[in-house]
PDB file of C-alpha atoms and ligand atoms in Angstrom:
ATOM      1  CA  MET A 750      -3.559  13.747  39.317  1.00 86.00           C
ATOM      2  CA  LYS A 751      -3.474  10.500  37.301  1.00 94.00           C
ATOM      3  CA  THR A 752      -4.798   7.371  38.970  1.00 96.00           C
ATOM      4  CA  VAL A 753      -4.730   3.626  38.389  1.00 97.00           C
ATOM      5  CA  LYS A 754      -7.404   1.113  39.345  1.00 98.00           C
ATOM      6  CA  VAL A 755      -6.297  -1.397  41.960  1.00 98.00           C
ATOM      7  CA  ASN A 756      -7.843  -4.610  43.263  1.00 98.00           C
ATOM      8  CA  VAL A 757      -6.709  -6.781  46.168  1.00 98.00           C
ATOM      9  CA  VAL A 758      -8.102 -10.286  45.852  1.00 98.00           C
ATOM     10  CA  THR A 759      -7.805 -13.430  48.024  1.00 98.00           C
ATOM     11  CA  PRO A 760      -9.291 -16.939  47.662  1.00 97.00           C
ATOM     12  CA  ASP A 761     -12.101 -15.684  49.953  1.00 96.00           C
ATOM     13  CA  GLY A 762     -12.951 -12.821  47.598  1.00 97.00           C
ATOM     14  CA  PRO A 763     -12.123  -9.155  46.997  1.00 98.00           C
ATOM     15  CA  VAL A 764     -10.657  -7.215  49.935  1.00 97.00           C
ATOM     16  CA  TYR A 765      -9.965  -3.743  48.581  1.00 97.00           C
ATOM     17  CA  GLU A 766     -10.676  -1.793  45.414  1.00 98.00           C
ATOM     18  CA  ALA A 767      -9.829   1.834  44.623  1.00 97.00           C
ATOM     19  CA  ASP A 768      -8.403   4.324  42.147  1.00 97.00           C
ATOM     20  CA  VAL A 769      -5.055   5.406  43.526  1.00 98.00           C
ATOM     21  CA  GLU A 770      -2.129   7.659  42.640  1.00 97.00           C
ATOM     22  CA  MET A 771       0.559   5.343  43.937  1.00 97.00           C
ATOM     23  CA  ILE A 772       1.060   1.810  45.250  1.00 98.00           C
ATOM     24  CA  SER A 773       3.984   0.771  47.441  1.00 97.00           C
ATOM     25  CA  ALA A 774       4.607  -2.888  48.153  1.00 97.00           C
ATOM     26  CA  LYS A 775       7.358  -5.145  49.436  1.00 96.00           C
ATOM     27  CA  ALA A 776       8.357  -7.414  46.564  1.00 97.00           C
ATOM     28  CA  GLN A 777      10.747 -10.353  47.035  1.00 95.00           C
ATOM     29  CA  SER A 778      13.330  -8.233  45.223  1.00 94.00           C
ATOM     30  CA  GLY A 779      12.787  -5.141  47.383  1.00 96.00           C
ATOM     31  CA  GLU A 780      10.482  -2.153  47.793  1.00 96.00           C
ATOM     32  CA  LEU A 781       8.268  -1.437  44.750  1.00 97.00           C
ATOM     33  CA  GLY A 782       6.612   1.862  43.847  1.00 97.00           C
ATOM     34  CA  ILE A 783       3.931   1.729  41.149  1.00 97.00           C
ATOM     35  CA  LEU A 784       2.569   4.859  39.492  1.00 97.00           C
ATOM     36  CA  PRO A 785      -0.144   5.090  36.773  1.00 96.00           C
ATOM     37  CA  GLY A 786       1.330   4.106  33.386  1.00 96.00           C
ATOM     38  CA  HIS A 787       3.833   1.624  34.846  1.00 96.00           C
ATOM     39  CA  ILE A 788       4.966  -1.047  32.371  1.00 96.00           C
ATOM     40  CA  PRO A 789       3.196  -4.438  32.674  1.00 97.00           C
ATOM     41  CA  MET A 790       4.869  -6.840  35.096  1.00 97.00           C
ATOM     42  CA  VAL A 791       4.335  -9.497  37.718  1.00 98.00           C
ATOM     43  CA  ALA A 792       6.233  -9.478  41.021  1.00 97.00           C
ATOM     44  CA  PRO A 793       6.073 -11.920  43.929  1.00 98.00           C
ATOM     45  CA  LEU A 794       5.439 -10.167  47.254  1.00 98.00           C
ATOM     46  CA  GLN A 795       6.774 -10.699  50.767  1.00 97.00           C
ATOM     47  CA  ILE A 796       4.607 -10.813  53.865  1.00 98.00           C
ATOM     48  CA  GLY A 797       4.234  -7.069  54.276  1.00 97.00           C
ATOM     49  CA  VAL A 798       2.211  -3.900  54.125  1.00 97.00           C
ATOM     50  CA  VAL A 799       0.879  -2.545  50.825  1.00 97.00           C
ATOM     51  CA  ARG A 800       0.219   1.212  50.763  1.00 97.00           C
ATOM     52  CA  PHE A 801      -2.333   2.854  48.480  1.00 97.00           C
ATOM     53  CA  LYS A 802      -2.001   6.606  48.197  1.00 97.00           C
ATOM     54  CA  SER A 803      -4.543   9.030  46.801  1.00 94.00           C
ATOM     55  CA  GLY A 804      -4.361  12.699  47.709  1.00 92.00           C
ATOM     56  CA  SER A 805      -3.585  13.034  51.397  1.00 92.00           C
ATOM     57  CA  ASN A 806      -5.100   9.619  52.134  1.00 92.00           C
ATOM     58  CA  THR A 807      -3.015   6.450  52.497  1.00 95.00           C
ATOM     59  CA  GLU A 808      -4.762   3.122  52.970  1.00 95.00           C
ATOM     60  CA  LEU A 809      -2.775   0.195  54.389  1.00 97.00           C
ATOM     61  CA  VAL A 810      -3.417  -3.464  53.632  1.00 97.00           C
ATOM     62  CA  ALA A 811      -1.586  -6.388  55.283  1.00 98.00           C
ATOM     63  CA  VAL A 812      -0.806  -9.137  52.777  1.00 98.00           C
ATOM     64  CA  SER A 813       0.789 -12.535  53.356  1.00 96.00           C
ATOM     65  CA  GLY A 814       2.810 -12.880  50.190  1.00 91.00           C
ATOM     66  CA  GLY A 815       1.173 -13.398  46.823  1.00 96.00           C
ATOM     67  CA  PHE A 816       1.699 -11.525  43.570  1.00 98.00           C
ATOM     68  CA  LEU A 817       1.343  -8.015  42.260  1.00 98.00           C
ATOM     69  CA  GLU A 818       0.376  -7.796  38.601  1.00 98.00           C
ATOM     70  CA  VAL A 819       0.543  -4.542  36.634  1.00 98.00           C
ATOM     71  CA  ARG A 820      -1.558  -4.314  33.473  1.00 96.00           C
ATOM     72  CA  PRO A 821      -2.068  -1.147  31.408  1.00 89.00           C
ATOM     73  CA  GLU A 822      -5.414  -0.251  32.994  1.00 88.00           C
ATOM     74  CA  GLN A 823      -5.257  -2.093  36.283  1.00 97.00           C
ATOM     75  CA  VAL A 824      -3.084  -3.342  39.137  1.00 98.00           C
ATOM     76  CA  THR A 825      -4.103  -6.590  40.839  1.00 98.00           C
ATOM     77  CA  ILE A 826      -2.728  -8.011  44.063  1.00 98.00           C
ATOM     78  CA  LEU A 827      -3.460 -11.701  44.524  1.00 98.00           C
ATOM     79  CA  ALA A 828      -2.667 -12.898  48.030  1.00 97.00           C
ATOM     80  CA  GLN A 829      -3.471 -15.901  50.202  1.00 96.00           C
ATOM     81  CA  THR A 830      -4.680 -13.471  52.893  1.00 98.00           C
ATOM     82  CA  ALA A 831      -5.149  -9.690  52.934  1.00 98.00           C
ATOM     83  CA  GLU A 832      -6.775  -7.375  55.472  1.00 98.00           C
ATOM     84  CA  THR A 833      -7.336  -3.648  55.707  1.00 97.00           C
ATOM     85  CA  ALA A 834      -6.573  -2.029  59.087  1.00 95.00           C
ATOM     86  CA  GLU A 835     -10.275  -1.979  60.023  1.00 95.00           C
ATOM     87  CA  ASP A 836     -10.620  -5.717  59.373  1.00 96.00           C
ATOM     88  CA  ILE A 837      -7.727  -6.770  61.596  1.00 97.00           C
ATOM     89  CA  ASP A 838      -8.580  -8.319  64.943  1.00 98.00           C
ATOM     90  CA  VAL A 839      -5.757  -6.995  67.163  1.00 97.00           C
ATOM     91  CA  ALA A 840      -6.332  -9.488  69.994  1.00 98.00           C
ATOM     92  CA  ARG A 841      -6.182 -12.369  67.518  1.00 98.00           C
ATOM     93  CA  ALA A 842      -2.946 -11.079  65.971  1.00 98.00           C
ATOM     94  CA  LYS A 843      -1.389 -10.603  69.438  1.00 98.00           C
ATOM     95  CA  ALA A 844      -2.393 -14.143  70.413  1.00 98.00           C
ATOM     96  CA  ALA A 845      -0.953 -15.513  67.152  1.00 98.00           C
ATOM     97  CA  LYS A 846       2.299 -13.590  67.780  1.00 98.00           C
ATOM     98  CA  LEU A 847       2.613 -15.013  71.308  1.00 97.00           C
ATOM     99  CA  ARG A 848       1.865 -18.536  70.114  1.00 96.00           C
ATOM    100  CA  ALA A 849       4.478 -18.315  67.377  1.00 96.00           C
ATOM    101  CA  GLU A 850       7.085 -16.857  69.771  1.00 95.00           C
ATOM    102  CA  GLU A 851       6.493 -19.684  72.233  1.00 94.00           C
ATOM    103  CA  ARG A 852       6.871 -22.266  69.474  1.00 91.00           C
ATOM    104  CA  LEU A 853      10.102 -20.671  68.293  1.00 91.00           C
ATOM    105  CA  GLN A 854      11.520 -20.728  71.832  1.00 90.00           C
ATOM    106  CA  ALA A 855      10.538 -24.339  72.496  1.00 87.00           C
ATOM    107  CA  LYS A 856      13.482 -26.713  72.229  1.00 73.00           C
ATOM    108  CA  GLN A 857      11.365 -29.479  70.796  1.00 78.00           C
ATOM    109  CA  ASP A 858      11.904 -31.532  67.690  1.00 76.00           C
ATOM    110  CA  ASN A 859       8.235 -31.588  66.785  1.00 75.00           C
ATOM    111  CA  VAL A 860       8.054 -27.815  66.226  1.00 74.00           C
ATOM    112  CA  ASP A 861       7.949 -26.701  62.611  1.00 87.00           C
ATOM    113  CA  PHE A 862      10.164 -23.623  62.933  1.00 90.00           C
ATOM    114  CA  LYS A 863       9.660 -22.350  59.400  1.00 92.00           C
ATOM    115  CA  ARG A 864       5.903 -22.451  59.888  1.00 93.00           C
ATOM    116  CA  ALA A 865       6.158 -20.683  63.267  1.00 94.00           C
ATOM    117  CA  GLU A 866       8.451 -18.050  61.746  1.00 95.00           C
ATOM    118  CA  LEU A 867       5.936 -17.319  58.989  1.00 96.00           C
ATOM    119  CA  ALA A 868       3.063 -17.152  61.501  1.00 97.00           C
ATOM    120  CA  LEU A 869       5.116 -14.670  63.553  1.00 98.00           C
ATOM    121  CA  LYS A 870       5.758 -12.539  60.470  1.00 98.00           C
ATOM    122  CA  ARG A 871       2.057 -12.483  59.580  1.00 98.00           C
ATOM    123  CA  ALA A 872       1.082 -11.501  63.126  1.00 98.00           C
ATOM    124  CA  ILE A 873       3.697  -8.707  63.358  1.00 98.00           C
ATOM    125  CA  ASN A 874       2.670  -7.454  59.921  1.00 97.00           C
ATOM    126  CA  ARG A 875      -0.999  -7.255  60.989  1.00 98.00           C
ATOM    127  CA  LEU A 876      -0.068  -5.425  64.176  1.00 97.00           C
ATOM    128  CA  ASN A 877       2.079  -2.980  62.191  1.00 96.00           C
ATOM    129  CA  VAL A 878      -0.900  -2.154  59.979  1.00 96.00           C
ATOM    130  CA  THR A 879      -3.199  -1.494  62.937  1.00 95.00           C
ATOM    131  CA  GLU A 880      -0.508   0.676  64.539  1.00 91.00           C
ATOM    132  CA  ASN A 881       0.040   2.507  61.258  1.00 79.00           C
ATOM    133  CA  ARG A 882       3.675   1.394  61.108  1.00 61.00           C
ATOM    134  CA  TYR A 883       5.369   0.052  58.016  1.00 55.00           C
TER     135      TYR A 883
HETATM  136  P1  LIG B1294      -4.303 -17.264  63.266  1.00 55.93           P
HETATM  137  O1  LIG B1294      -3.334 -18.204  63.932  1.00 55.93           O
HETATM  138  O2  LIG B1294      -4.840 -16.225  64.180  1.00 55.93           O
HETATM  139  O3  LIG B1294      -5.363 -17.975  62.444  1.00 55.93           O
HETATM  140  P2  LIG B1294      -2.771 -16.950  60.858  1.00 55.93           P
HETATM  141  O4  LIG B1294      -1.672 -15.994  60.498  1.00 55.93           O
HETATM  142  O5  LIG B1294      -2.384 -18.380  60.922  1.00 55.93           O
HETATM  143  O6  LIG B1294      -3.436 -16.423  62.218  1.00 55.93           O
HETATM  144  P3  LIG B1294      -3.920 -16.947  58.255  1.00 55.93           P
HETATM  145  O7  LIG B1294      -3.806 -18.402  57.889  1.00 55.93           O
HETATM  146  O8  LIG B1294      -2.897 -16.015  57.694  1.00 55.93           O
HETATM  147  O9  LIG B1294      -3.973 -16.795  59.853  1.00 55.93           O
HETATM  148  O10 LIG B1294      -5.370 -16.406  57.844  1.00 55.93           O
HETATM  149  C1  LIG B1294      -6.539 -17.205  57.920  1.00 55.93           C
HETATM  150  C2  LIG B1294      -7.742 -16.294  57.706  1.00 55.93           C
HETATM  151  O11 LIG B1294      -7.959 -15.486  58.864  1.00 55.93           O
HETATM  152  C3  LIG B1294      -7.586 -15.298  56.566  1.00 55.93           C
HETATM  153  O12 LIG B1294      -8.833 -15.082  55.973  1.00 55.93           O
HETATM  154  C4  LIG B1294      -7.093 -14.018  57.244  1.00 55.93           C
HETATM  155  O13 LIG B1294      -7.472 -12.866  56.513  1.00 55.93           O
HETATM  156  C5  LIG B1294      -7.829 -14.104  58.566  1.00 55.93           C
HETATM  157  N1  LIG B1294      -7.069 -13.522  59.692  1.00 55.93           N
HETATM  158  C6  LIG B1294      -5.955 -14.020  60.276  1.00 55.93           C
HETATM  159  N2  LIG B1294      -5.560 -13.266  61.321  1.00 55.93           N
HETATM  160  C7  LIG B1294      -6.452 -12.240  61.384  1.00 55.93           C
HETATM  161  C8  LIG B1294      -6.588 -11.101  62.232  1.00 55.93           C
HETATM  162  N3  LIG B1294      -5.743 -10.853  63.232  1.00 55.93           N
HETATM  163  N4  LIG B1294      -7.642 -10.261  62.018  1.00 55.93           N
HETATM  164  C9  LIG B1294      -8.513 -10.498  61.024  1.00 55.93           C
HETATM  165  N5  LIG B1294      -8.436 -11.530  60.174  1.00 55.93           N
HETATM  166  C10 LIG B1294      -7.415 -12.399  60.338  1.00 55.93           C
END
């Protein structure tokens, strides 16, 4: 089976590196499937789960936006934050989800709703990865 080298990188450093048979990601324009030999491109990503498949193994990584870049020999995902399932602190994500939900329910002018909405999305995305849902 053909494979392509993939790297997930954040401002804090590399998060994941592997040779995989397929990459699935949620681009702004919709679901993306990348196989080895894909034409070069750059696509902005949504807050979502990226799946890396090789053989019967699928690794999940939670990313908060960023970009996916396909080059002939390599796929790079550059994201503000990215975590593999093992690196996600479930209690922290649950607390972040609760906090964001409370902010969204508050009828106060000083709440930044867009910011709370994004925090909620990040928390739900992290929980989905730990629960193997996507
Ligand atoms: P919180 O309110 O818990 O900080 P957040 O969504 O605001 O959550 P981010 O700004 O997206 O956090 O991330 C800040 C840093 O913390 C990043 O390095 C990210 O990978 C890490 N991080 C955030 N939430 C978790 C989590 N639940 N488990 C592990 N690492 C996390």
